[in-house]
Tab-separated table of C-alpha atoms in Angstrom:
chain	number	residue	atom	x	y	z
W	1	UNK	CA	3.451	-11.594	-38.395
W	2	UNK	CA	2.512	-10.677	-34.523
W	3	UNK	CA	0.786	-13.809	-32.923
W	4	UNK	CA	-2.665	-14.080	-31.042
W	5	UNK	CA	-1.987	-13.423	-27.045
W	6	UNK	CA	-3.281	-16.070	-24.667
W	7	UNK	CA	-4.633	-15.052	-21.750
W	8	UNK	CA	-4.778	-16.904	-18.979
W	9	UNK	CA	-6.520	-17.939	-15.728
W	10	UNK	CA	-3.653	-18.742	-12.767
W	11	UNK	CA	-4.014	-20.836	-10.885
W	12	UNK	CA	-6.525	-22.349	-13.360
W	13	UNK	CA	-5.942	-24.186	-16.807
W	14	UNK	CA	-3.767	-21.128	-18.541
W	15	UNK	CA	-5.546	-20.052	-21.562
W	16	UNK	CA	-4.122	-20.501	-25.123
W	17	UNK	CA	-5.593	-18.939	-28.260
W	18	UNK	CA	-4.711	-21.450	-31.139
W	19	UNK	CA	-1.776	-20.943	-33.205
W	20	UNK	CA	-2.256	-23.056	-35.626
W	21	UNK	CA	-5.328	-24.252	-38.365
W	22	UNK	CA	-6.600	-20.591	-38.155
W	23	UNK	CA	-5.935	-17.593	-40.960
W	24	UNK	CA	-2.869	-14.910	-39.958
W	25	UNK	CA	-4.839	-11.985	-40.696
W	26	UNK	CA	-1.494	-10.239	-40.794
W	27	UNK	CA	0.062	-13.195	-42.671
W	28	UNK	CA	1.146	-11.408	-45.610
W	29	UNK	CA	2.188	-8.333	-44.229
W	30	UNK	CA	5.825	-7.291	-45.224
W	31	UNK	CA	5.675	-3.575	-46.290
W	32	UNK	CA	6.152	-3.528	-50.717
W	33	UNK	CA	8.211	-0.398	-51.925
W	34	UNK	CA	6.150	2.801	-53.341
W	35	UNK	CA	8.852	2.970	-55.836
W	36	UNK	CA	9.205	0.018	-58.563
W	37	UNK	CA	12.529	-1.047	-59.206
W	38	UNK	CA	13.057	0.337	-62.946
W	39	UNK	CA	13.756	-3.215	-65.575
W	40	UNK	CA	15.018	-3.507	-68.903
W	41	UNK	CA	12.874	-2.609	-71.792
W	42	UNK	CA	14.251	-5.458	-74.035
W	43	UNK	CA	13.546	-8.222	-72.025
W	44	UNK	CA	10.968	-6.480	-69.143
W	45	UNK	CA	13.340	-8.555	-66.791
W	46	UNK	CA	15.341	-7.482	-63.508
W	47	UNK	CA	18.829	-9.718	-63.608
W	48	UNK	CA	19.471	-10.713	-60.132
W	49	UNK	CA	15.663	-8.653	-59.077
W	50	UNK	CA	14.039	-11.264	-60.148
W	51	UNK	CA	13.589	-14.622	-58.006
W	52	UNK	CA	13.051	-16.797	-60.825
W	53	UNK	CA	16.763	-15.462	-62.337
W	54	UNK	CA	18.491	-15.901	-58.828
W	55	UNK	CA	17.501	-19.251	-58.212
W	56	UNK	CA	18.693	-20.486	-62.756
W	57	UNK	CA	21.559	-19.038	-61.237
W	58	UNK	CA	22.345	-19.926	-58.007
W	59	UNK	CA	21.756	-23.358	-59.803
W	60	UNK	CA	24.324	-22.847	-62.189
W	61	UNK	CA	27.275	-21.273	-59.923
W	62	UNK	CA	26.622	-24.516	-57.840
W	63	UNK	CA	27.065	-26.648	-60.448
W	64	UNK	CA	23.179	-28.000	-59.915
W	65	UNK	CA	22.670	-27.576	-63.476
W	66	UNK	CA	25.546	-27.235	-66.208
W	67	UNK	CA	25.716	-26.264	-69.582
W	68	UNK	CA	22.341	-25.289	-71.027
W	69	UNK	CA	21.499	-27.191	-74.180
W	70	UNK	CA	17.652	-27.134	-76.393
W	71	UNK	CA	15.776	-30.771	-77.240
W	72	UNK	CA	14.267	-30.193	-80.626
W	73	UNK	CA	11.034	-31.654	-80.605
W	74	UNK	CA	8.152	-30.180	-83.084
W	75	UNK	CA	5.717	-31.012	-80.113
W	76	UNK	CA	7.014	-28.513	-78.417
W	77	UNK	CA	4.742	-24.608	-79.446
W	78	UNK	CA	8.266	-23.226	-80.760
W	79	UNK	CA	9.882	-26.265	-81.993
W	80	UNK	CA	12.111	-26.471	-78.719
W	81	UNK	CA	12.532	-26.012	-75.776
W	82	UNK	CA	14.318	-26.043	-72.478
W	83	UNK	CA	12.632	-28.286	-70.419
W	84	UNK	CA	15.830	-29.041	-67.571
W	85	UNK	CA	15.175	-25.043	-66.772
W	86	UNK	CA	11.583	-24.810	-67.100
W	87	UNK	CA	11.194	-27.573	-64.912
W	88	UNK	CA	13.298	-26.515	-62.290
W	89	UNK	CA	11.718	-22.432	-62.536
W	90	UNK	CA	8.585	-23.936	-63.625
W	91	UNK	CA	8.264	-21.399	-66.428
W	92	UNK	CA	6.769	-21.243	-69.924
W	93	UNK	CA	8.909	-22.235	-73.225
W	94	UNK	CA	8.392	-19.192	-74.076
W	95	UNK	CA	9.399	-17.351	-70.747
W	96	UNK	CA	12.669	-19.386	-70.291
W	97	UNK	CA	13.745	-18.367	-73.524
W	98	UNK	CA	13.012	-14.966	-72.161
W	99	UNK	CA	14.789	-15.414	-68.811
W	100	UNK	CA	18.137	-17.537	-70.617
W	101	UNK	CA	18.317	-14.140	-72.958
W	102	UNK	CA	18.164	-11.639	-70.033
W	103	UNK	CA	21.164	-13.894	-68.723
W	104	UNK	CA	23.271	-13.803	-72.255
W	105	UNK	CA	22.949	-9.882	-72.754
W	106	UNK	CA	23.943	-9.074	-68.980
W	107	UNK	CA	27.086	-11.572	-69.986
W	108	UNK	CA	26.125	-13.720	-66.732
W	109	UNK	CA	25.371	-16.573	-69.726
W	110	UNK	CA	27.483	-17.103	-73.020
W	111	UNK	CA	24.872	-17.861	-76.053
W	112	UNK	CA	25.959	-20.063	-78.581
W	113	UNK	CA	24.323	-21.123	-82.246
W	114	UNK	CA	23.164	-24.208	-81.625
W	115	UNK	CA	21.050	-26.117	-84.598
W	116	UNK	CA	18.775	-23.903	-87.398
W	117	UNK	CA	15.506	-24.381	-88.732
W	118	UNK	CA	12.908	-22.527	-90.654
W	119	UNK	CA	9.870	-21.575	-90.500
W	120	UNK	CA	6.669	-20.131	-92.629
W	121	UNK	CA	4.219	-17.418	-93.087
W	122	UNK	CA	2.725	-18.385	-90.782
W	123	UNK	CA	5.062	-19.269	-88.349
W	124	UNK	CA	4.508	-23.040	-88.402
W	125	UNK	CA	8.034	-25.430	-88.519
W	126	UNK	CA	6.414	-28.978	-89.081
W	127	UNK	CA	8.107	-28.764	-92.779
W	128	UNK	CA	9.273	-31.139	-95.127
W	129	UNK	CA	10.419	-30.532	-98.752
W	130	UNK	CA	8.811	-31.531	-101.935
W	131	UNK	CA	9.674	-31.198	-105.457
W	132	UNK	CA	8.194	-30.068	-107.809
W	133	UNK	CA	7.961	-30.274	-111.886
W	134	UNK	CA	9.689	-26.778	-113.323
W	135	UNK	CA	7.601	-26.987	-116.348
W	136	UNK	CA	4.686	-27.388	-114.979
W	137	UNK	CA	4.949	-27.342	-111.608
W	138	UNK	CA	3.432	-31.365	-110.600
W	139	UNK	CA	4.440	-33.054	-107.732
W	140	UNK	CA	4.811	-36.839	-109.327
W	141	UNK	CA	8.312	-37.161	-110.085
W	142	UNK	CA	10.439	-40.439	-110.711
W	143	UNK	CA	13.977	-40.296	-109.621
W	144	UNK	CA	16.749	-42.729	-111.326
W	145	UNK	CA	19.515	-42.636	-113.810
W	146	UNK	CA	19.482	-41.602	-117.055
W	147	UNK	CA	20.403	-44.161	-119.735
W	148	UNK	CA	21.185	-44.132	-122.971
W	149	UNK	CA	20.704	-46.930	-125.885
W	150	UNK	CA	24.024	-46.983	-128.258
W	151	UNK	CA	22.753	-48.677	-131.502
W	152	UNK	CA	19.079	-46.962	-131.457
W	153	UNK	CA	19.697	-43.987	-129.411
W	154	UNK	CA	16.757	-44.444	-127.451
W	155	UNK	CA	16.854	-42.832	-123.611
W	156	UNK	CA	15.336	-42.687	-120.556
W	157	UNK	CA	15.347	-43.474	-117.513
W	158	UNK	CA	17.243	-47.259	-115.990
W	159	UNK	CA	13.222	-48.296	-114.636
W	160	UNK	CA	12.591	-48.175	-118.459
W	161	UNK	CA	15.046	-50.448	-119.323
W	162	UNK	CA	14.851	-53.213	-116.603
W	163	UNK	CA	13.007	-56.483	-117.235
W	164	UNK	CA	13.867	-59.395	-114.299
W	165	UNK	CA	16.974	-59.323	-114.068
W	166	UNK	CA	18.111	-57.752	-117.548
W	167	UNK	CA	18.465	-54.473	-119.284
W	168	UNK	CA	16.154	-54.016	-122.977
W	169	UNK	CA	16.056	-51.094	-124.520
W	170	UNK	CA	12.266	-50.602	-125.083
W	171	UNK	CA	12.010	-48.783	-128.684
W	172	UNK	CA	14.441	-51.834	-129.717
W	173	UNK	CA	13.783	-54.863	-128.076
W	174	UNK	CA	17.713	-55.507	-127.901
W	175	UNK	CA	19.395	-56.344	-124.511
W	176	UNK	CA	22.166	-53.904	-123.060
W	177	UNK	CA	24.868	-56.279	-121.270
W	178	UNK	CA	28.284	-53.906	-121.322
W	179	UNK	CA	27.560	-50.125	-120.173
W	180	UNK	CA	30.339	-48.338	-121.907
W	181	UNK	CA	29.689	-50.676	-124.866
W	182	UNK	CA	26.089	-51.064	-125.371
W	183	UNK	CA	24.708	-48.453	-123.578
W	184	UNK	CA	26.236	-45.293	-120.932
W	185	UNK	CA	24.958	-43.495	-118.399
W	186	UNK	CA	24.269	-39.519	-118.358
W	187	UNK	CA	23.777	-39.423	-114.620
W	188	UNK	CA	20.946	-38.909	-112.032
W	189	UNK	CA	17.708	-37.277	-113.241
W	190	UNK	CA	13.492	-36.620	-112.878
W	191	UNK	CA	10.671	-37.012	-115.292
W	192	UNK	CA	7.576	-35.308	-114.254
W	193	UNK	CA	4.623	-37.795	-114.606
W	194	UNK	CA	2.176	-34.848	-115.986
W	195	UNK	CA	4.103	-33.444	-118.471
W	196	UNK	CA	7.140	-36.001	-119.569
W	197	UNK	CA	9.689	-33.257	-118.963
W	198	UNK	CA	13.076	-34.885	-118.509
W	199	UNK	CA	15.048	-32.142	-115.845
W	200	UNK	CA	18.359	-32.814	-113.874
W	201	UNK	CA	17.012	-29.963	-110.784
W	202	UNK	CA	14.057	-29.682	-109.472
W	203	UNK	CA	11.813	-26.701	-108.014
W	204	UNK	CA	11.583	-27.561	-103.517
W	205	UNK	CA	8.936	-26.245	-102.194
W	206	UNK	CA	8.051	-26.612	-98.471
W	207	UNK	CA	4.793	-28.649	-96.978
W	208	UNK	CA	4.271	-27.750	-94.162
W	209	UNK	CA	2.593	-30.762	-92.370
W	210	UNK	CA	-0.295	-29.858	-89.945
W	211	UNK	CA	-2.048	-26.807	-93.070
W	212	UNK	CA	-1.014	-29.109	-96.759
W	213	UNK	CA	0.278	-25.586	-97.242
W	214	UNK	CA	3.306	-25.308	-99.640
W	215	UNK	CA	5.748	-22.540	-99.766
W	216	UNK	CA	8.891	-21.381	-101.748
W	217	UNK	CA	12.317	-21.292	-100.236
W	218	UNK	CA	12.558	-17.497	-100.611
W	219	UNK	CA	8.459	-17.477	-98.012
W	220	UNK	CA	10.368	-18.979	-95.110
W	221	UNK	CA	12.262	-17.552	-92.144
W	222	UNK	CA	15.092	-19.146	-90.720
W	223	UNK	CA	15.239	-19.287	-87.126
W	224	UNK	CA	18.321	-19.736	-84.747
W	225	UNK	CA	18.378	-22.258	-82.045
W	226	UNK	CA	21.219	-21.444	-79.073
W	227	UNK	CA	23.151	-22.900	-76.652
W	228	UNK	CA	23.599	-20.990	-73.002
W	229	UNK	CA	26.811	-22.387	-70.866
W	230	UNK	CA	27.863	-20.378	-67.589
W	231	UNK	CA	30.449	-17.534	-67.946
W	232	UNK	CA	33.054	-18.720	-65.390
W	233	UNK	CA	33.807	-14.691	-65.313
W	234	UNK	CA	30.847	-13.677	-63.168
W	235	UNK	CA	31.185	-16.346	-61.014
W	236	UNK	CA	33.280	-14.440	-57.640
W	237	UNK	CA	30.889	-11.559	-58.887
W	238	UNK	CA	27.269	-13.786	-58.604
W	239	UNK	CA	28.569	-15.462	-55.750
W	240	UNK	CA	28.568	-11.933	-53.817
W	241	UNK	CA	24.890	-11.570	-55.404
W	242	UNK	CA	23.482	-14.022	-54.700
W	243	UNK	CA	23.833	-12.962	-50.413
W	244	UNK	CA	20.094	-12.873	-50.224
W	245	UNK	CA	19.642	-16.293	-50.393
W	246	UNK	CA	22.482	-17.291	-48.612
W	247	UNK	CA	21.119	-14.888	-45.671
W	248	UNK	CA	18.244	-16.633	-45.426
W	249	UNK	CA	20.076	-20.642	-45.443
W	250	UNK	CA	22.772	-19.053	-42.856
W	251	UNK	CA	19.987	-18.132	-40.582
W	252	UNK	CA	17.815	-21.652	-41.046
W	253	UNK	CA	21.399	-23.372	-40.683
W	254	UNK	CA	21.068	-20.763	-37.064
W	255	UNK	CA	17.562	-21.979	-36.170
W	256	UNK	CA	18.941	-25.536	-36.021
W	257	UNK	CA	17.326	-26.212	-39.587
W	258	UNK	CA	19.796	-28.839	-42.222
W	259	UNK	CA	19.563	-27.372	-45.127
W	260	UNK	CA	19.613	-28.385	-48.724
W	261	UNK	CA	18.956	-25.964	-51.443
W	262	UNK	CA	16.724	-26.215	-54.928
W	263	UNK	CA	16.228	-30.051	-53.578
W	264	UNK	CA	14.298	-32.729	-55.410
W	265	UNK	CA	12.493	-35.308	-54.595
W	266	UNK	CA	10.217	-37.779	-55.569
W	267	UNK	CA	6.593	-37.662	-54.234
W	268	UNK	CA	4.054	-40.735	-53.128
W	269	UNK	CA	2.770	-40.323	-57.286
W	270	UNK	CA	6.571	-40.926	-58.410
W	271	UNK	CA	7.198	-37.237	-59.731
W	272	UNK	CA	10.178	-35.520	-58.381
W	273	UNK	CA	9.819	-32.104	-57.041
W	274	UNK	CA	12.425	-29.416	-56.726
W	275	UNK	CA	11.798	-27.092	-53.373
W	276	UNK	CA	14.074	-23.961	-53.422
W	277	UNK	CA	15.610	-24.508	-50.379
W	278	UNK	CA	13.866	-27.626	-48.125
W	279	UNK	CA	14.761	-27.030	-44.735
W	280	UNK	CA	14.250	-30.389	-41.608
W	281	UNK	CA	14.649	-29.761	-38.166
W	282	UNK	CA	14.346	-32.901	-36.000
W	283	UNK	CA	13.592	-32.315	-32.491
W	284	UNK	CA	12.707	-35.737	-31.110
W	285	UNK	CA	9.403	-34.720	-29.946
W	286	UNK	CA	8.417	-33.749	-33.423
W	287	UNK	CA	10.248	-33.602	-36.677
W	288	UNK	CA	9.858	-30.099	-39.249
W	289	UNK	CA	10.073	-30.442	-43.139
W	290	UNK	CA	9.423	-27.265	-44.187
W	291	UNK	CA	9.384	-26.349	-47.652
W	292	UNK	CA	10.100	-22.859	-49.176
W	293	UNK	CA	9.143	-22.035	-52.509
W	294	UNK	CA	9.695	-18.601	-53.945
W	295	UNK	CA	6.705	-17.393	-56.772
W	296	UNK	CA	7.014	-14.763	-58.855
W	297	UNK	CA	4.472	-13.057	-60.397
W	298	UNK	CA	4.651	-13.455	-64.577
W	299	UNK	CA	6.270	-10.173	-66.783
W	300	UNK	CA	3.556	-7.750	-67.301
W	301	UNK	CA	1.410	-9.408	-64.162
W	302	UNK	CA	1.279	-7.191	-60.594
W	303	UNK	CA	0.731	-10.092	-58.848
W	304	UNK	CA	1.203	-14.097	-58.267
W	305	UNK	CA	-1.504	-15.780	-59.615
W	306	UNK	CA	-3.585	-18.626	-57.543
W	307	UNK	CA	-2.027	-20.944	-60.262
W	308	UNK	CA	1.129	-21.082	-59.283
W	309	UNK	CA	0.888	-20.954	-55.761
W	310	UNK	CA	-1.652	-24.179	-56.162
W	311	UNK	CA	1.184	-26.011	-58.023
W	312	UNK	CA	3.668	-25.125	-55.421
W	313	UNK	CA	1.068	-26.387	-52.645
W	314	UNK	CA	-0.063	-29.733	-54.159
W	315	UNK	CA	4.460	-29.843	-54.632
W	316	UNK	CA	4.244	-29.963	-51.101
W	317	UNK	CA	1.221	-32.387	-50.416
W	318	UNK	CA	2.907	-34.716	-52.910
W	319	UNK	CA	6.921	-34.909	-50.552
W	320	UNK	CA	4.739	-34.958	-47.241
W	321	UNK	CA	6.399	-31.316	-46.120
W	322	UNK	CA	4.037	-29.794	-42.916
W	323	UNK	CA	5.382	-26.086	-42.907
W	324	UNK	CA	4.822	-24.420	-45.982
W	325	UNK	CA	6.442	-20.966	-46.568
W	326	UNK	CA	6.314	-19.357	-50.059
W	327	UNK	CA	7.709	-15.745	-50.638
W	328	UNK	CA	5.805	-13.799	-53.737
W	329	UNK	CA	7.545	-11.483	-55.485
W	330	UNK	CA	5.780	-8.709	-55.386
W	331	UNK	CA	2.688	-9.873	-53.696
W	332	UNK	CA	0.022	-12.728	-54.103
W	333	UNK	CA	-3.112	-11.837	-55.389
W	334	UNK	CA	-6.257	-12.223	-53.777
W	335	UNK	CA	-7.928	-15.823	-54.698
W	336	UNK	CA	-3.846	-17.169	-53.626
W	337	UNK	CA	-4.092	-14.565	-49.993
W	338	UNK	CA	-7.443	-16.725	-49.783
W	339	UNK	CA	-6.153	-20.574	-51.104
W	340	UNK	CA	-3.339	-19.557	-49.119
W	341	UNK	CA	-4.574	-19.098	-45.592
W	342	UNK	CA	-7.260	-22.344	-46.536
W	343	UNK	CA	-4.020	-24.550	-47.043
W	344	UNK	CA	-1.556	-22.873	-44.411
W	345	UNK	CA	0.613	-21.977	-46.124
W	346	UNK	CA	3.040	-18.579	-44.169
W	347	UNK	CA	3.203	-16.082	-47.399
W	348	UNK	CA	5.968	-13.202	-47.779
W	349	UNK	CA	5.203	-10.248	-49.891
W	350	UNK	CA	7.811	-7.796	-51.408
W	351	UNK	CA	9.256	-6.156	-54.827
W	352	UNK	CA	12.916	-7.693	-53.948
W	353	UNK	CA	14.323	-11.336	-52.640
W	354	UNK	CA	16.422	-9.145	-50.172
W	355	UNK	CA	13.932	-7.469	-48.324
W	356	UNK	CA	11.974	-10.243	-47.678
W	357	UNK	CA	15.298	-11.686	-46.171
W	358	UNK	CA	15.998	-8.455	-44.490
W	359	UNK	CA	12.962	-8.563	-42.701
W	360	UNK	CA	12.488	-12.278	-41.932
W	361	UNK	CA	15.859	-12.102	-40.609
W	362	UNK	CA	16.059	-8.412	-38.759
W	363	UNK	CA	12.495	-8.795	-36.897
W	364	UNK	CA	12.629	-9.902	-33.199
W	365	UNK	CA	11.008	-13.656	-32.032
W	366	UNK	CA	7.105	-12.791	-31.248
W	367	UNK	CA	6.626	-13.743	-27.640
W	368	UNK	CA	3.324	-14.173	-25.830
W	369	UNK	CA	3.213	-11.712	-23.310
W	370	UNK	CA	2.018	-13.609	-19.784
W	371	UNK	CA	3.634	-16.344	-18.291
W	372	UNK	CA	2.292	-18.802	-15.885
W	373	UNK	CA	3.236	-19.995	-12.635
W	374	UNK	CA	3.699	-23.581	-14.214
W	375	UNK	CA	6.149	-22.738	-16.986
W	376	UNK	CA	9.022	-24.581	-17.050
W	377	UNK	CA	11.243	-24.096	-14.242
W	378	UNK	CA	8.794	-23.642	-11.598
W	379	UNK	CA	8.853	-26.328	-8.528
W	380	UNK	CA	7.322	-30.297	-9.469
W	381	UNK	CA	8.243	-30.970	-6.271
W	382	UNK	CA	6.333	-34.241	-4.695
W	383	UNK	CA	4.316	-34.502	-8.302
W	384	UNK	CA	3.306	-37.955	-9.464
W	385	UNK	CA	5.088	-40.094	-12.074
W	386	UNK	CA	3.485	-38.606	-14.637
W	387	UNK	CA	3.557	-35.030	-13.350
W	388	UNK	CA	7.609	-35.876	-12.792
W	389	UNK	CA	7.384	-36.728	-16.497
W	390	UNK	CA	6.037	-33.723	-17.864
W	391	UNK	CA	9.270	-32.224	-16.349
W	392	UNK	CA	11.232	-33.869	-17.690
W	393	UNK	CA	9.429	-32.542	-21.558
W	394	UNK	CA	9.044	-29.231	-20.613
W	395	UNK	CA	13.352	-29.102	-19.860
W	396	UNK	CA	14.210	-30.589	-22.402
W	397	UNK	CA	11.498	-28.666	-24.336
W	398	UNK	CA	12.756	-25.266	-22.919
W	399	UNK	CA	16.625	-25.812	-24.047
W	400	UNK	CA	14.961	-26.388	-27.497
W	401	UNK	CA	13.914	-23.246	-27.936
W	402	UNK	CA	10.534	-23.786	-27.353
W	403	UNK	CA	8.581	-21.165	-24.770
W	404	UNK	CA	6.485	-24.380	-22.722
W	405	UNK	CA	3.253	-24.009	-20.545
W	406	UNK	CA	1.247	-26.351	-18.683
W	407	UNK	CA	-2.500	-27.116	-18.146
W	408	UNK	CA	-2.901	-24.309	-21.153
W	409	UNK	CA	-6.165	-23.820	-22.436
W	410	UNK	CA	-6.716	-23.621	-26.070
W	411	UNK	CA	-10.791	-22.552	-27.392
W	412	UNK	CA	-11.449	-24.721	-30.499
W	413	UNK	CA	-12.941	-24.287	-33.653
W	414	UNK	CA	-15.473	-25.582	-32.176
W	415	UNK	CA	-15.861	-22.800	-29.371
W	416	UNK	CA	-15.807	-25.174	-26.916
W	417	UNK	CA	-12.600	-25.404	-24.354
W	418	UNK	CA	-9.671	-28.244	-24.185
W	419	UNK	CA	-6.639	-28.142	-21.386
W	420	UNK	CA	-3.297	-29.438	-22.806
W	421	UNK	CA	-1.209	-30.957	-20.441
W	422	UNK	CA	2.008	-29.392	-22.201
W	423	UNK	CA	1.442	-26.937	-24.803
W	424	UNK	CA	5.375	-25.300	-26.359
W	425	UNK	CA	5.265	-22.972	-29.765
W	426	UNK	CA	8.989	-22.025	-31.060
W	427	UNK	CA	9.113	-18.726	-33.000
W	428	UNK	CA	11.640	-19.468	-35.888
W	429	UNK	CA	9.755	-16.478	-37.052
W	430	UNK	CA	9.470	-17.967	-40.838
W	431	UNK	CA	7.411	-20.487	-39.123
W	432	UNK	CA	5.949	-20.492	-35.451
W	433	UNK	CA	5.793	-24.951	-34.878
W	434	UNK	CA	3.475	-26.064	-31.401
W	435	UNK	CA	3.294	-28.848	-30.126
W	436	UNK	CA	0.222	-30.197	-28.438
W	437	UNK	CA	1.576	-32.662	-25.286
W	438	UNK	CA	-1.196	-35.544	-23.195
W	439	UNK	CA	0.243	-37.292	-20.667
W	440	UNK	CA	-1.780	-40.074	-19.095
W	441	UNK	CA	-0.496	-43.099	-16.391
W	442	UNK	CA	-1.554	-45.537	-13.917
W	443	UNK	CA	0.591	-46.358	-10.451
W	444	UNK	CA	-1.402	-49.980	-11.001
W	445	UNK	CA	1.173	-50.067	-14.242
W	446	UNK	CA	-2.349	-50.647	-16.687
W	447	UNK	CA	-1.808	-49.716	-20.266
W	448	UNK	CA	-3.502	-46.120	-20.993
W	449	UNK	CA	-6.255	-47.353	-23.304
W	450	UNK	CA	-7.448	-45.342	-26.733
W	451	UNK	CA	-10.187	-43.488	-25.553
W	452	UNK	CA	-7.914	-41.319	-23.421
W	453	UNK	CA	-5.953	-40.930	-27.093
W	454	UNK	CA	-8.712	-40.551	-29.357
W	455	UNK	CA	-10.038	-37.684	-26.845
W	456	UNK	CA	-6.846	-35.835	-26.905
W	457	UNK	CA	-6.836	-36.731	-31.018
W	458	UNK	CA	-10.114	-35.100	-31.140
W	459	UNK	CA	-8.852	-31.966	-29.180
W	460	UNK	CA	-5.728	-30.976	-31.165
W	461	UNK	CA	-7.415	-31.602	-34.602
W	462	UNK	CA	-10.309	-29.165	-33.167
W	463	UNK	CA	-7.600	-26.636	-32.464
W	464	UNK	CA	-5.830	-27.324	-35.603
W	465	UNK	CA	-2.908	-28.070	-34.098
W	466	UNK	CA	-0.534	-30.722	-36.072
W	467	UNK	CA	2.072	-31.687	-34.047
W	468	UNK	CA	1.144	-33.985	-31.626
W	469	UNK	CA	2.888	-36.447	-28.700
W	470	UNK	CA	0.868	-38.117	-26.542
W	471	UNK	CA	2.668	-39.723	-23.131
W	472	UNK	CA	1.442	-43.114	-22.086
W	473	UNK	CA	2.822	-44.247	-18.336
W	474	UNK	CA	4.040	-47.127	-18.229
W	475	UNK	CA	3.188	-47.463	-22.462
W	476	UNK	CA	-0.605	-47.618	-24.259
W	477	UNK	CA	-2.184	-50.817	-25.304
W	478	UNK	CA	-2.129	-52.234	-28.860
W	479	UNK	CA	-5.874	-49.964	-30.548
W	480	UNK	CA	-4.329	-47.303	-29.259
W	481	UNK	CA	-0.899	-47.615	-30.981
W	482	UNK	CA	-2.830	-48.492	-34.211
W	483	UNK	CA	-5.044	-45.349	-33.811
W	484	UNK	CA	-2.278	-43.179	-32.855
W	485	UNK	CA	0.507	-44.053	-36.230
W	486	UNK	CA	-3.117	-43.438	-37.908
W	487	UNK	CA	-3.698	-39.916	-36.815
W	488	UNK	CA	0.160	-39.413	-36.508
W	489	UNK	CA	0.630	-38.545	-33.254
W	490	UNK	CA	4.066	-39.647	-31.827
W	491	UNK	CA	3.867	-41.760	-29.143
W	492	UNK	CA	6.055	-42.194	-25.858
W	493	UNK	CA	6.174	-44.509	-23.502
W	494	UNK	CA	8.234	-45.732	-19.901
W	495	UNK	CA	10.724	-46.228	-21.489
W	496	UNK	CA	11.238	-44.097	-24.226
W	497	UNK	CA	11.935	-40.828	-21.651
W	498	UNK	CA	15.605	-41.839	-21.775
W	499	UNK	CA	16.637	-40.181	-24.439
W	500	UNK	CA	14.833	-36.735	-23.680
W	501	UNK	CA	17.010	-36.992	-20.453
């Protein structure tokens, strides 16, 4: 999106409007095609046009996710789930099953039976078998070996004969000593404790542990659970189809970023979070940690809701990501847009990932229209040591693709004008990192104190600039160093300048 154009006062300090900390008015301005893409009626999901599916397929193709097997656990609403996929896609259990079935229907995944269980007419599955008497339907049953005493002809369960360590006939009171001579075992039988009926096979009913209702077997519905595995025949075709994401990754690498796809990181809370793309670039003066999330509206909904964006932002905060970008398909809802602006999340909207990537990679870099007479390349002869240091910093930043301006005047949120010794920006298209640099030093060699560092930090905060560098010549004192660390200000002293040459 186009950035605000700085206004300059020459030869006075240069006026640059704040580029960070303010909402981007056209932040979500990628055009959405007017005609919707058709989706299969049976699933409502566009295979390889749904960013969630692209994410899952990408994990399968790259081997980051192996065969997908269900976890059978009655704590889940459906009695089973695929938690590895739920976590990767940030989807509900039901939505995950829809996605897996859509991929199976497209022959990208091979669907195989894994397990089965029964569901009662209420749709509940916490069922246990209960044995009933076929005569009076009582569940008060006793199971045991049926014994016949040859001498008197009494027939009963083995428990009727047991007295301590002996077998004694309850009818004639004689001891039963030898099986086959005194008695015989007829087989396992049941006896109803209510009506006394003896039988071999009880009636099986199924009791729901939650509702306590019981059902006959013919009233239950059998549910089959499936596992899924990647079809190796589709790998080459999928690698071609996943080209948009590959193009985005390649684009970031050309910008000097180290890129990791489906990066799993442990946050300060101890939770493990997955980012679609994590891009890191170390510019020495500042380090950029860029987290990119691909957010897709739920099936049947026209926009990405606030909840999905909030989860992304929470993960980024827990990890310590300092630049956040989301690609919303097809678009963000109004509440989500407001939240993105407040949390400084750069948002792109489009109906497909391919159209977003095409727009990002083909758009020209934004430029500041006017240039300062003190921009890098101008003469720095006759300057003080601090001035010579500024010239070194300017050259260093320009060599890394930054636009650099000296004595830049920026109006803060408070309306106060602040002058920064050096202000630098670099348009990476996805984000526009900016750096405010303060330079202070004494010819006497006296350390720079906390007052100057604190004034610089207050100005940067008012202007919403997150990347802050303070150069103290020859050095800064202990209190200033502690303050800088607390406020996340990078400190450069005389001894550090060699690594910028």
